[in-house]
Amino acid sequence: MKAYLKILAISLFLISSFDTFAQDANKQQEALDAYQKGEYQYAAGLYEEILSQGQHAYELYYNLGNAYFKQNLFAKSILYYEKALRLKPNDENTLFNLNVARTKTIDKIEPLPELFFKKWWKGLIGIQNTGSWAYTCIILWVFLLASIAVFLAAKTIGIKKIAFSLAIALLALNILSFTLAYKSYQNLTNKNEAIIMSQRLTAKSAPNAGSTDLFVIHEGAKVHITDRMTEWVEIKLDNGSVGWIKTGTFELI
């Protein structure tokens, strides 16, 4: 009886999941149709509704960014282009649209010079998304086990040497791909980057309104959160500037 109830529960869950997926697919098509008709606000509302139900995909973020861009809501478009890039790093269309959206904002923050190795490492991480790096790890692990099996089963020294060398190379590649997968996952789940949503914001030297004014930032600027308090967060800009701003003035990427 218990087994029957368990199977029934699983079946109902699968049916419910399929129904939800079908509804989301219909809403996505409806949103796409609305966008193509120029109904950008309605399209954005549909995409937001899908996201609120726990659905997350590159296409949703990218299309929502486009819908907000068409409404001249550039901070929102930047936010969702940034979210899209976390799922599909180095995507040329998203990067292009993001750069265009940034030209519409007031702040033109010049980043500090970056070491070549650090820039190269970031580029390597962005070649694939987190899931693809995880699949790469699994495939390399299978080949590693196969090469070990060949080494153990081989009857000649020559084949053993080849299998051993291959196993060492695959082990090194496995460690590298695992590291890249982990770093990609960290980037994906990073909650320390945000986009400013307030039109004009003054960063303070300390987490209180009476402290010294340091610099002004505007809607659409990207910030890195380095510390948190109840009503304040410490931010760092790409140019190295550091200050405190109130919570509720930004949205996390």
Coordinates of N, CA, C and O in Angstrom, one line a residue, residues 48-180:
E48 N 8.7 38.4 -16.0 CA 8.9 38.5 -14.5 C 8.0 37.5 -13.8 O 8.4 36.9 -12.8
E49 N 6.8 37.2 -14.3 CA 5.9 36.3 -13.7 C 6.5 34.9 -13.8 O 6.4 34.1 -12.8
I50 N 7.1 34.5 -14.9 CA 7.7 33.2 -15.1 C 8.9 33.1 -14.1 O 9.1 32.0 -13.5
L51 N 9.7 34.1 -14.0 CA 10.9 34.1 -13.1 C 10.4 33.9 -11.6 O 11.1 33.3 -10.8
S52 N 9.3 34.6 -11.3 CA 8.8 34.5 -9.9 C 8.3 33.1 -9.5 O 8.2 32.8 -8.3
Q53 N 8.1 32.3 -10.5 CA 7.7 30.9 -10.3 C 8.9 29.9 -10.1 O 8.7 28.7 -10.1
G54 N 10.1 30.5 -10.1 CA 11.3 29.7 -9.9 C 12.0 29.2 -11.2 O 12.9 28.4 -11.1
Q55 N 11.5 29.7 -12.4 CA 12.1 29.3 -13.6 C 13.3 30.2 -13.9 O 13.1 31.4 -13.8
H56 N 14.4 29.7 -14.2 CA 15.6 30.5 -14.5 C 16.3 29.9 -15.7 O 16.7 28.7 -15.8
A57 N 16.5 30.8 -16.7 CA 17.1 30.3 -18.0 C 17.7 31.6 -18.7 O 17.3 32.7 -18.5
Y58 N 18.8 31.3 -19.4 CA 19.5 32.4 -20.1 C 18.5 33.2 -21.0 O 18.5 34.4 -21.0
E59 N 17.6 32.5 -21.7 CA 16.7 33.2 -22.7 C 15.7 34.1 -21.9 O 15.4 35.2 -22.4
L60 N 15.3 33.7 -20.7 CA 14.4 34.5 -19.9 C 15.0 35.8 -19.5 O 14.5 36.9 -19.7
Y61 N 16.3 35.7 -19.0 CA 17.0 36.9 -18.6 C 17.3 37.8 -19.8 O 17.2 39.0 -19.7
Y62 N 17.8 37.2 -20.8 CA 18.2 38.0 -22.0 C 17.0 38.7 -22.6 O 17.0 39.9 -22.9
N63 N 15.9 38.0 -22.8 CA 14.7 38.6 -23.4 C 14.1 39.7 -22.5 O 13.6 40.7 -22.9
L64 N 14.1 39.4 -21.2 CA 13.6 40.4 -20.2 C 14.5 41.7 -20.2 O 14.0 42.8 -20.2
G65 N 15.8 41.5 -20.4 CA 16.7 42.6 -20.5 C 16.4 43.5 -21.8 O 16.3 44.7 -21.7
N66 N 16.1 42.8 -22.9 CA 15.7 43.5 -24.1 C 14.4 44.2 -23.9 O 14.2 45.4 -24.4
A67 N 13.4 43.6 -23.2 CA 12.1 44.2 -23.0 C 12.2 45.5 -22.2 O 11.6 46.5 -22.5
Y68 N 13.1 45.5 -21.2 CA 13.3 46.7 -20.4 C 14.1 47.7 -21.1 O 13.9 48.9 -21.0
F69 N 15.0 47.3 -22.0 CA 15.8 48.2 -22.8 C 14.9 49.0 -23.7 O 15.0 50.2 -23.9
K70 N 13.9 48.3 -24.3 CA 13.0 49.0 -25.2 C 12.1 50.0 -24.5 O 11.5 50.9 -25.1
Q71 N 12.0 49.9 -23.2 CA 11.2 50.8 -22.4 C 12.1 51.9 -21.8 O 11.6 52.7 -21.0
N72 N 13.3 51.9 -22.2 CA 14.3 52.9 -21.7 C 14.6 52.7 -20.2 O 15.0 53.7 -19.5
L73 N 14.3 51.5 -19.7 CA 14.6 51.2 -18.3 C 16.0 50.6 -18.3 O 16.1 49.3 -18.1
F74 N 17.0 51.4 -18.4 CA 18.3 50.8 -18.7 C 19.0 50.1 -17.5 O 19.7 49.1 -17.6
A75 N 18.7 50.6 -16.3 CA 19.2 49.9 -15.1 C 18.7 48.5 -15.0 O 19.4 47.5 -14.7
K76 N 17.4 48.3 -15.2 CA 16.8 47.0 -15.2 C 17.3 46.1 -16.4 O 17.6 44.9 -16.2
S77 N 17.5 46.7 -17.5 CA 18.1 45.9 -18.6 C 19.5 45.5 -18.3 O 19.8 44.3 -18.6
I78 N 20.3 46.3 -17.7 CA 21.6 46.0 -17.3 C 21.6 44.8 -16.3 O 22.4 43.9 -16.4
L79 N 20.7 44.9 -15.3 CA 20.6 43.9 -14.3 C 20.3 42.5 -15.0 O 21.0 41.5 -14.6
Y80 N 19.4 42.4 -15.9 CA 19.1 41.1 -16.5 C 20.1 40.7 -17.5 O 20.2 39.5 -17.7
Y81 N 20.7 41.6 -18.2 CA 21.8 41.1 -19.1 C 23.0 40.5 -18.2 O 23.6 39.5 -18.6
E82 N 23.2 41.1 -17.1 CA 24.2 40.6 -16.2 C 23.8 39.2 -15.7 O 24.7 38.3 -15.6
K83 N 22.6 39.0 -15.4 CA 22.1 37.7 -14.9 C 22.2 36.7 -16.1 O 22.6 35.5 -15.8
A84 N 21.9 37.1 -17.3 CA 22.0 36.2 -18.4 C 23.5 35.8 -18.6 O 23.7 34.6 -18.9
L85 N 24.4 36.7 -18.4 CA 25.8 36.3 -18.6 C 26.3 35.3 -17.6 O 27.3 34.6 -17.9
R86 N 25.7 35.3 -16.5 CA 26.1 34.3 -15.5 C 25.7 32.9 -15.9 O 26.4 31.9 -15.6
L87 N 24.7 32.8 -16.7 CA 24.3 31.4 -17.3 C 24.9 31.1 -18.6 O 25.1 30.0 -19.0
K88 N 25.3 32.2 -19.3 CA 25.9 32.0 -20.6 C 27.1 33.0 -20.8 O 27.0 34.0 -21.5
P89 N 28.2 32.7 -20.1 CA 29.3 33.7 -20.1 C 29.9 33.9 -21.5 O 29.9 33.0 -22.3
N90 N 30.3 35.1 -21.7 CA 31.0 35.5 -22.9 C 30.1 35.5 -24.2 O 30.6 35.5 -25.3
D91 N 28.7 35.4 -23.9 CA 27.8 35.5 -25.1 C 27.9 36.8 -25.8 O 27.7 37.9 -25.2
E92 N 28.2 36.8 -27.1 CA 28.5 38.0 -27.8 C 27.3 39.0 -27.9 O 27.4 40.2 -27.7
N93 N 26.1 38.4 -28.1 CA 24.9 39.3 -28.2 C 24.6 40.0 -26.9 O 24.3 41.1 -26.8
T94 N 24.7 39.2 -25.8 CA 24.4 39.8 -24.5 C 25.5 40.8 -24.1 O 25.1 41.9 -23.6
L95 N 26.7 40.5 -24.4 CA 27.8 41.5 -24.1 C 27.6 42.8 -24.9 O 27.8 43.9 -24.4
F96 N 27.2 42.6 -26.2 CA 27.0 43.8 -27.0 C 25.8 44.7 -26.4 O 25.9 45.9 -26.3
N97 N 24.7 44.0 -26.1 CA 23.5 44.7 -25.6 C 23.8 45.4 -24.3 O 23.4 46.5 -24.0
L98 N 24.6 44.7 -23.4 CA 25.0 45.2 -22.1 C 25.8 46.5 -22.3 O 25.6 47.5 -21.6
N99 N 26.8 46.4 -23.2 CA 27.6 47.6 -23.5 C 26.8 48.8 -24.0 O 27.0 50.0 -23.6
V100 N 25.8 48.5 -24.9 CA 24.9 49.6 -25.4 C 24.1 50.2 -24.3 O 24.0 51.4 -24.2
A101 N 23.6 49.3 -23.4 CA 22.8 49.8 -22.3 C 23.6 50.7 -21.3 O 23.2 51.7 -20.8
R102 N 24.9 50.3 -21.1 CA 25.8 51.1 -20.3 C 26.0 52.5 -20.8 O 26.3 53.4 -20.1
T103 N 26.0 52.6 -22.2 CA 26.3 53.9 -22.7 C 25.1 54.9 -22.4 O 25.3 56.1 -22.6
K104 N 24.0 54.3 -22.0 CA 22.8 55.1 -21.7 C 22.8 55.6 -20.3 O 21.9 56.4 -19.9
T105 N 23.7 55.1 -19.5 CA 23.8 55.5 -18.1 C 24.7 56.7 -17.9 O 25.5 57.0 -18.8
I106 N 24.6 57.4 -16.7 CA 25.4 58.6 -16.5 C 26.9 58.2 -16.1 O 27.8 58.8 -16.7
D107 N 27.1 57.2 -15.3 CA 28.4 56.9 -14.8 C 29.2 56.1 -15.8 O 28.7 55.1 -16.3
K108 N 30.4 56.6 -16.1 CA 31.3 55.9 -17.0 C 32.5 55.5 -16.1 O 33.5 56.2 -16.1
I109 N 32.4 54.4 -15.4 CA 33.4 54.0 -14.5 C 34.5 53.2 -15.2 O 34.3 52.1 -15.7
E110 N 35.7 53.7 -15.1 CA 36.9 53.0 -15.7 C 37.5 52.0 -14.8 O 37.9 52.4 -13.7
P111 N 37.5 50.7 -15.1 CA 38.0 49.7 -14.2 C 39.6 49.9 -14.0 O 40.2 50.4 -14.9
L112 N 40.0 49.4 -12.9 CA 41.5 49.4 -12.7 C 42.2 48.4 -13.6 O 41.5 47.4 -14.0
P113 N 43.4 48.7 -14.0 CA 44.1 47.7 -14.8 C 44.1 46.3 -14.2 O 44.3 46.2 -13.0
E114 N 43.9 45.3 -15.0 CA 43.9 43.9 -14.5 C 45.1 43.1 -15.0 O 45.5 43.3 -16.1
L115 N 45.7 42.3 -14.1 CA 46.8 41.5 -14.5 C 46.4 40.5 -15.6 O 45.3 40.0 -15.7
F116 N 47.3 40.3 -16.6 CA 47.0 39.4 -17.7 C 46.5 38.1 -17.3 O 45.6 37.5 -17.8
F117 N 47.2 37.5 -16.3 CA 46.8 36.1 -15.9 C 45.4 36.1 -15.3 O 44.7 35.2 -15.6
K118 N 45.1 37.1 -14.5 CA 43.7 37.1 -13.9 C 42.7 37.3 -15.0 O 41.6 36.6 -15.0
K119 N 43.0 38.1 -16.0 CA 42.0 38.3 -17.1 C 41.9 37.0 -17.9 O 40.8 36.7 -18.4
W120 N 43.0 36.4 -18.2 CA 43.0 35.1 -18.9 C 42.2 34.0 -18.2 O 41.5 33.3 -18.8
W121 N 42.4 34.0 -16.9 CA 41.7 33.0 -16.0 C 40.2 33.2 -16.1 O 39.4 32.2 -16.2
K122 N 39.8 34.5 -16.0 CA 38.3 34.8 -16.1 C 37.8 34.4 -17.4 O 36.7 33.8 -17.5
G123 N 38.6 34.6 -18.5 CA 38.1 34.2 -19.8 C 38.0 32.7 -19.9 O 37.1 32.2 -20.6
L124 N 38.9 32.0 -19.3 CA 38.9 30.5 -19.4 C 37.6 30.0 -18.7 O 37.0 29.1 -19.1
I125 N 37.3 30.6 -17.5 CA 36.1 30.1 -16.7 C 34.9 30.4 -17.6 O 34.0 29.6 -17.6
G126 N 34.9 31.5 -18.3 CA 33.7 31.9 -19.1 C 33.5 31.2 -20.4 O 32.5 31.4 -21.1
I127 N 34.4 30.3 -20.8 CA 34.3 29.5 -22.0 C 33.0 28.7 -22.0 O 32.3 28.5 -23.0
Q128 N 32.7 28.1 -20.8 CA 31.5 27.3 -20.7 C 30.8 27.7 -19.4 O 31.3 28.4 -18.5
N129 N 29.5 27.3 -19.3 CA 28.8 27.6 -18.1 C 29.0 26.5 -17.1 O 29.8 25.5 -17.4
T130 N 28.5 26.6 -15.9 CA 28.8 25.7 -14.8 C 28.4 24.2 -15.2 O 29.2 23.3 -14.9
G131 N 27.2 24.1 -15.8 CA 26.8 22.7 -16.1 C 27.7 22.0 -17.1 O 28.0 20.9 -17.0
S132 N 28.2 22.8 -18.1 CA 29.1 22.3 -19.1 C 30.4 21.9 -18.5 O 31.0 20.8 -18.9
W133 N 30.9 22.7 -17.6 CA 32.2 22.3 -16.9 C 32.0 21.0 -16.1 O 32.9 20.2 -16.0
A134 N 30.8 20.9 -15.5 CA 30.5 19.7 -14.7 C 30.5 18.4 -15.6 O 31.1 17.4 -15.2
Y135 N 29.9 18.6 -16.7 CA 29.9 17.5 -17.7 C 31.3 17.1 -18.2 O 31.6 15.9 -18.3
T136 N 32.1 18.1 -18.4 CA 33.5 17.9 -18.8 C 34.2 17.1 -17.7 O 35.0 16.2 -18.1
C137 N 34.0 17.4 -16.5 CA 34.6 16.7 -15.4 C 34.2 15.2 -15.4 O 35.1 14.3 -15.2
I138 N 32.9 15.0 -15.6 CA 32.4 13.6 -15.6 C 33.0 12.8 -16.8 O 33.5 11.7 -16.6
I139 N 33.1 13.4 -17.9 CA 33.6 12.7 -19.1 C 35.1 12.4 -18.9 O 35.6 11.3 -19.2
L140 N 35.9 13.4 -18.4 CA 37.3 13.2 -18.1 C 37.5 12.1 -17.1 O 38.5 11.3 -17.2
W141 N 36.6 12.1 -16.1 CA 36.7 11.0 -15.0 C 36.5 9.6 -15.6 O 37.2 8.7 -15.2
V142 N 35.5 9.5 -16.5 CA 35.3 8.2 -17.2 C 36.5 7.8 -17.9 O 37.0 6.6 -17.9
F143 N 37.1 8.7 -18.7 CA 38.3 8.4 -19.5 C 39.5 8.0 -18.6 O 40.3 7.2 -18.9
L144 N 39.6 8.7 -17.4 CA 40.6 8.4 -16.5 C 40.5 7.0 -15.9 O 41.5 6.3 -15.8
L145 N 39.3 6.6 -15.5 CA 39.1 5.3 -15.0 C 39.4 4.2 -16.1 O 39.9 3.2 -15.8
A146 N 39.0 4.6 -17.4 CA 39.3 3.6 -18.5 C 40.8 3.5 -18.7 O 41.3 2.3 -18.9
S147 N 41.5 4.6 -18.6 CA 43.0 4.5 -18.8 C 43.7 3.7 -17.6 O 44.6 2.9 -17.8
I148 N 43.1 3.8 -16.4 CA 43.6 3.0 -15.3 C 43.3 1.6 -15.5 O 44.2 0.7 -15.2
A149 N 42.1 1.3 -16.0 CA 41.8 -0.1 -16.3 C 42.7 -0.7 -17.3 O 43.1 -1.9 -17.2
V150 N 43.0 0.0 -18.4 CA 43.9 -0.4 -19.4 C 45.3 -0.7 -18.8 O 46.0 -1.7 -19.1
F151 N 45.7 0.2 -18.0 CA 47.1 0.1 -17.3 C 47.1 -1.2 -16.5 O 48.1 -1.9 -16.6
L152 N 46.1 -1.5 -15.7 CA 46.1 -2.7 -14.9 C 46.0 -4.0 -15.7 O 46.5 -5.0 -15.3
A153 N 45.2 -3.9 -16.8 CA 45.0 -5.1 -17.6 C 46.1 -5.4 -18.7 O 46.2 -6.5 -19.2
A154 N 46.9 -4.3 -19.0 CA 47.9 -4.5 -20.0 C 49.0 -5.5 -19.7 O 49.4 -5.6 -18.5
K155 N 49.4 -6.2 -20.7 CA 50.4 -7.3 -20.5 C 51.8 -6.8 -20.9 O 52.8 -7.5 -20.6
T156 N 51.9 -5.7 -21.7 CA 53.2 -5.3 -22.2 C 53.6 -3.9 -21.5 O 52.7 -3.1 -21.1
I157 N 54.9 -3.7 -21.4 CA 55.4 -2.5 -20.7 C 55.0 -1.3 -21.6 O 54.7 -0.2 -21.0
G158 N 55.1 -1.4 -22.9 CA 54.7 -0.3 -23.8 C 53.3 0.3 -23.6 O 53.1 1.5 -23.4
I159 N 52.4 -0.6 -23.5 CA 51.0 -0.2 -23.3 C 50.8 0.4 -21.9 O 50.1 1.3 -21.7
K160 N 51.4 -0.2 -20.9 CA 51.4 0.3 -19.6 C 51.9 1.7 -19.5 O 51.3 2.5 -18.8
K161 N 53.0 2.0 -20.2 CA 53.6 3.3 -20.2 C 52.6 4.3 -20.8 O 52.4 5.4 -20.2
I162 N 52.0 3.9 -21.9 CA 51.1 4.8 -22.6 C 49.8 5.1 -21.7 O 49.4 6.2 -21.6
A163 N 49.3 4.0 -21.1 CA 48.1 4.2 -20.3 C 48.4 5.0 -19.0 O 47.6 5.8 -18.6
F164 N 49.6 4.8 -18.5 CA 50.0 5.6 -17.3 C 50.2 7.1 -17.6 O 49.7 7.9 -16.9
S165 N 50.8 7.4 -18.7 CA 51.0 8.8 -19.1 C 49.6 9.4 -19.4 O 49.4 10.6 -19.1
L166 N 48.8 8.7 -20.1 CA 47.4 9.2 -20.4 C 46.6 9.4 -19.1 O 45.9 10.5 -19.0
A167 N 46.8 8.5 -18.1 CA 46.1 8.7 -16.9 C 46.6 10.0 -16.1 O 45.7 10.7 -15.5
I168 N 47.9 10.2 -16.1 CA 48.4 11.4 -15.5 C 47.9 12.7 -16.2 O 47.5 13.6 -15.5
A169 N 47.9 12.7 -17.5 CA 47.3 13.8 -18.2 C 45.9 14.1 -17.9 O 45.4 15.2 -17.7
L170 N 45.1 13.0 -17.9 CA 43.7 13.1 -17.7 C 43.4 13.5 -16.2 O 42.4 14.3 -16.0
L171 N 44.2 13.1 -15.3 CA 44.1 13.5 -13.9 C 44.3 15.0 -13.8 O 43.5 15.7 -13.1
A172 N 45.3 15.5 -14.5 CA 45.6 17.0 -14.5 C 44.4 17.7 -15.1 O 44.0 18.8 -14.5
L173 N 43.9 17.3 -16.2 CA 42.8 17.9 -16.9 C 41.5 17.9 -16.0 O 40.8 18.8 -16.0
N174 N 41.4 16.8 -15.3 CA 40.2 16.6 -14.4 C 40.3 17.6 -13.3 O 39.3 18.2 -12.9
I175 N 41.5 17.8 -12.7 CA 41.6 18.8 -11.6 C 41.4 20.2 -12.1 O 40.7 21.0 -11.5
L176 N 41.9 20.5 -13.3 CA 41.7 21.8 -13.9 C 40.2 22.0 -14.2 O 39.6 23.1 -13.8
S177 N 39.5 21.1 -14.8 CA 38.1 21.3 -15.1 C 37.2 21.3 -13.9 O 36.3 22.1 -13.8
F178 N 37.6 20.6 -12.8 CA 36.9 20.7 -11.6 C 37.0 22.1 -10.9 O 36.0 22.6 -10.4
T179 N 38.2 22.6 -11.0 CA 38.5 23.9 -10.5 C 37.7 25.0 -11.2 O 37.1 25.9 -10.6
L180 N 37.7 24.8 -12.5 CA 36.9 25.8 -13.4 C 35.4 25.7 -13.1 O 34.7 26.7 -13.1

